[in-house]
């Protein structure tokens, strides 16, 4: 459910060395409202999503990083 006609959001976790993991997020979506939604996607929606997920990257990195020992 949500504002999109179609939305799929996947997380893939891949080991890339000792104690390291690569996280890949894949998003597939189709905006609602037919041609109007496609125009909105080109004008601003795609950039808005890119900014939102770029903002998430450091937060996810911090949340999943090991806590330094005290």
PDB file of C-alpha atoms in Angstrom:
ATOM      1  CA  UNK A   1       0.000   0.000   0.000  1.00  0.00           C
ATOM      2  CA  UNK A   2       1.116   3.529  -0.618  1.00  0.00           C
ATOM      3  CA  UNK A   3       1.015   6.303  -3.180  1.00  0.00           C
ATOM      4  CA  UNK A   4       2.731   4.337  -5.979  1.00  0.00           C
ATOM      5  CA  UNK A   5       1.034   2.162  -8.592  1.00  0.00           C
ATOM      6  CA  UNK A   6       3.868  -0.349  -8.018  1.00  0.00           C
ATOM      7  CA  UNK A   7       6.674  -0.455  -5.428  1.00  0.00           C
ATOM      8  CA  UNK A   8       9.311  -3.110  -4.745  1.00  0.00           C
ATOM      9  CA  UNK A   9      12.183  -2.437  -2.349  1.00  0.00           C
ATOM     10  CA  UNK A  10      14.826  -5.132  -1.834  1.00  0.00           C
ATOM     11  CA  UNK A  11      17.841  -5.335   0.437  1.00  0.00           C
ATOM     12  CA  UNK A  12      20.686  -7.679  -0.500  1.00  0.00           C
ATOM     13  CA  UNK A  13      23.480  -8.522   1.910  1.00  0.00           C
ATOM     14  CA  UNK A  14      26.733  -9.863   0.453  1.00  0.00           C
ATOM     15  CA  UNK A  15      29.906 -10.730   2.375  1.00  0.00           C
ATOM     16  CA  UNK A  16      32.923  -8.878   0.960  1.00  0.00           C
ATOM     17  CA  UNK A  17      35.631  -9.888   3.389  1.00  0.00           C
ATOM     18  CA  UNK A  18      36.216 -10.680   6.989  1.00  0.00           C
ATOM     19  CA  UNK A  19      33.685  -8.777   9.040  1.00  0.00           C
ATOM     20  CA  UNK A  20      32.425  -6.758   6.063  1.00  0.00           C
ATOM     21  CA  UNK A  21      29.127  -6.823   4.224  1.00  0.00           C
ATOM     22  CA  UNK A  22      27.929  -4.980   1.143  1.00  0.00           C
ATOM     23  CA  UNK A  23      24.306  -3.881   1.349  1.00  0.00           C
ATOM     24  CA  UNK A  24      22.564  -3.178  -1.930  1.00  0.00           C
ATOM     25  CA  UNK A  25      19.134  -1.597  -2.063  1.00  0.00           C
ATOM     26  CA  UNK A  26      17.130  -2.026  -5.236  1.00  0.00           C
ATOM     27  CA  UNK A  27      13.950  -0.093  -5.818  1.00  0.00           C
ATOM     28  CA  UNK A  28      11.498  -0.587  -8.630  1.00  0.00           C
ATOM     29  CA  UNK A  29       8.466   1.653  -8.770  1.00  0.00           C
ATOM     30  CA  UNK A  30       5.796   3.034 -11.030  1.00  0.00           C
ATOM     31  CA  UNK A  31       4.193   6.344 -10.111  1.00  0.00           C
ATOM     32  CA  UNK A  32       0.407   6.615 -10.009  1.00  0.00           C
ATOM     33  CA  UNK A  33      -1.781   8.704 -12.321  1.00  0.00           C
ATOM     34  CA  UNK A  34      -0.490   7.442 -15.677  1.00  0.00           C
ATOM     35  CA  UNK A  35       1.149  10.119 -17.811  1.00  0.00           C
ATOM     36  CA  UNK A  36       0.866  12.743 -15.057  1.00  0.00           C
ATOM     37  CA  UNK A  37       2.757  10.469 -12.688  1.00  0.00           C
ATOM     38  CA  UNK A  38       5.441   9.808 -15.290  1.00  0.00           C
ATOM     39  CA  UNK A  39       5.871  13.554 -15.832  1.00  0.00           C
ATOM     40  CA  UNK A  40       6.106  14.113 -12.063  1.00  0.00           C
ATOM     41  CA  UNK A  41       8.724  11.337 -11.917  1.00  0.00           C
ATOM     42  CA  UNK A  42      10.899  13.073 -14.508  1.00  0.00           C
ATOM     43  CA  UNK A  43      10.434  16.523 -12.969  1.00  0.00           C
ATOM     44  CA  UNK A  44      10.970  15.760  -9.279  1.00  0.00           C
ATOM     45  CA  UNK A  45       9.919  12.375  -7.916  1.00  0.00           C
ATOM     46  CA  UNK A  46      13.035  10.402  -8.929  1.00  0.00           C
ATOM     47  CA  UNK A  47      15.377  13.083  -7.522  1.00  0.00           C
ATOM     48  CA  UNK A  48      13.358  13.165  -4.306  1.00  0.00           C
ATOM     49  CA  UNK A  49      13.739   9.393  -3.898  1.00  0.00           C
ATOM     50  CA  UNK A  50      17.468   9.533  -4.705  1.00  0.00           C
ATOM     51  CA  UNK A  51      17.984  12.198  -2.016  1.00  0.00           C
ATOM     52  CA  UNK A  52      15.956  10.236   0.530  1.00  0.00           C
ATOM     53  CA  UNK A  53      17.993   7.078   0.000  1.00  0.00           C
ATOM     54  CA  UNK A  54      21.298   8.987  -0.064  1.00  0.00           C
ATOM     55  CA  UNK A  55      20.326  10.406   3.344  1.00  0.00           C
ATOM     56  CA  UNK A  56      19.655   6.885   4.631  1.00  0.00           C
ATOM     57  CA  UNK A  57      23.085   5.507   3.679  1.00  0.00           C
ATOM     58  CA  UNK A  58      25.117   7.066   6.511  1.00  0.00           C
ATOM     59  CA  UNK A  59      22.362   6.258   9.016  1.00  0.00           C
ATOM     60  CA  UNK A  60      22.349   2.590   7.989  1.00  0.00           C
ATOM     61  CA  UNK A  61      26.160   2.493   8.045  1.00  0.00           C
ATOM     62  CA  UNK A  62      26.218   3.931  11.581  1.00  0.00           C
ATOM     63  CA  UNK A  63      23.455   1.618  12.804  1.00  0.00           C
ATOM     64  CA  UNK A  64      25.171  -1.504  11.488  1.00  0.00           C
ATOM     65  CA  UNK A  65      28.759  -0.611  12.389  1.00  0.00           C
ATOM     66  CA  UNK A  66      30.245  -2.417  15.379  1.00  0.00           C
ATOM     67  CA  UNK A  67      30.255  -0.347  18.546  1.00  0.00           C
ATOM     68  CA  UNK A  68      33.798   0.455  19.677  1.00  0.00           C
ATOM     69  CA  UNK A  69      34.856  -1.426  22.824  1.00  0.00           C
ATOM     70  CA  UNK A  70      35.156   0.605  26.020  1.00  0.00           C
TER      71      UNK A  70
END
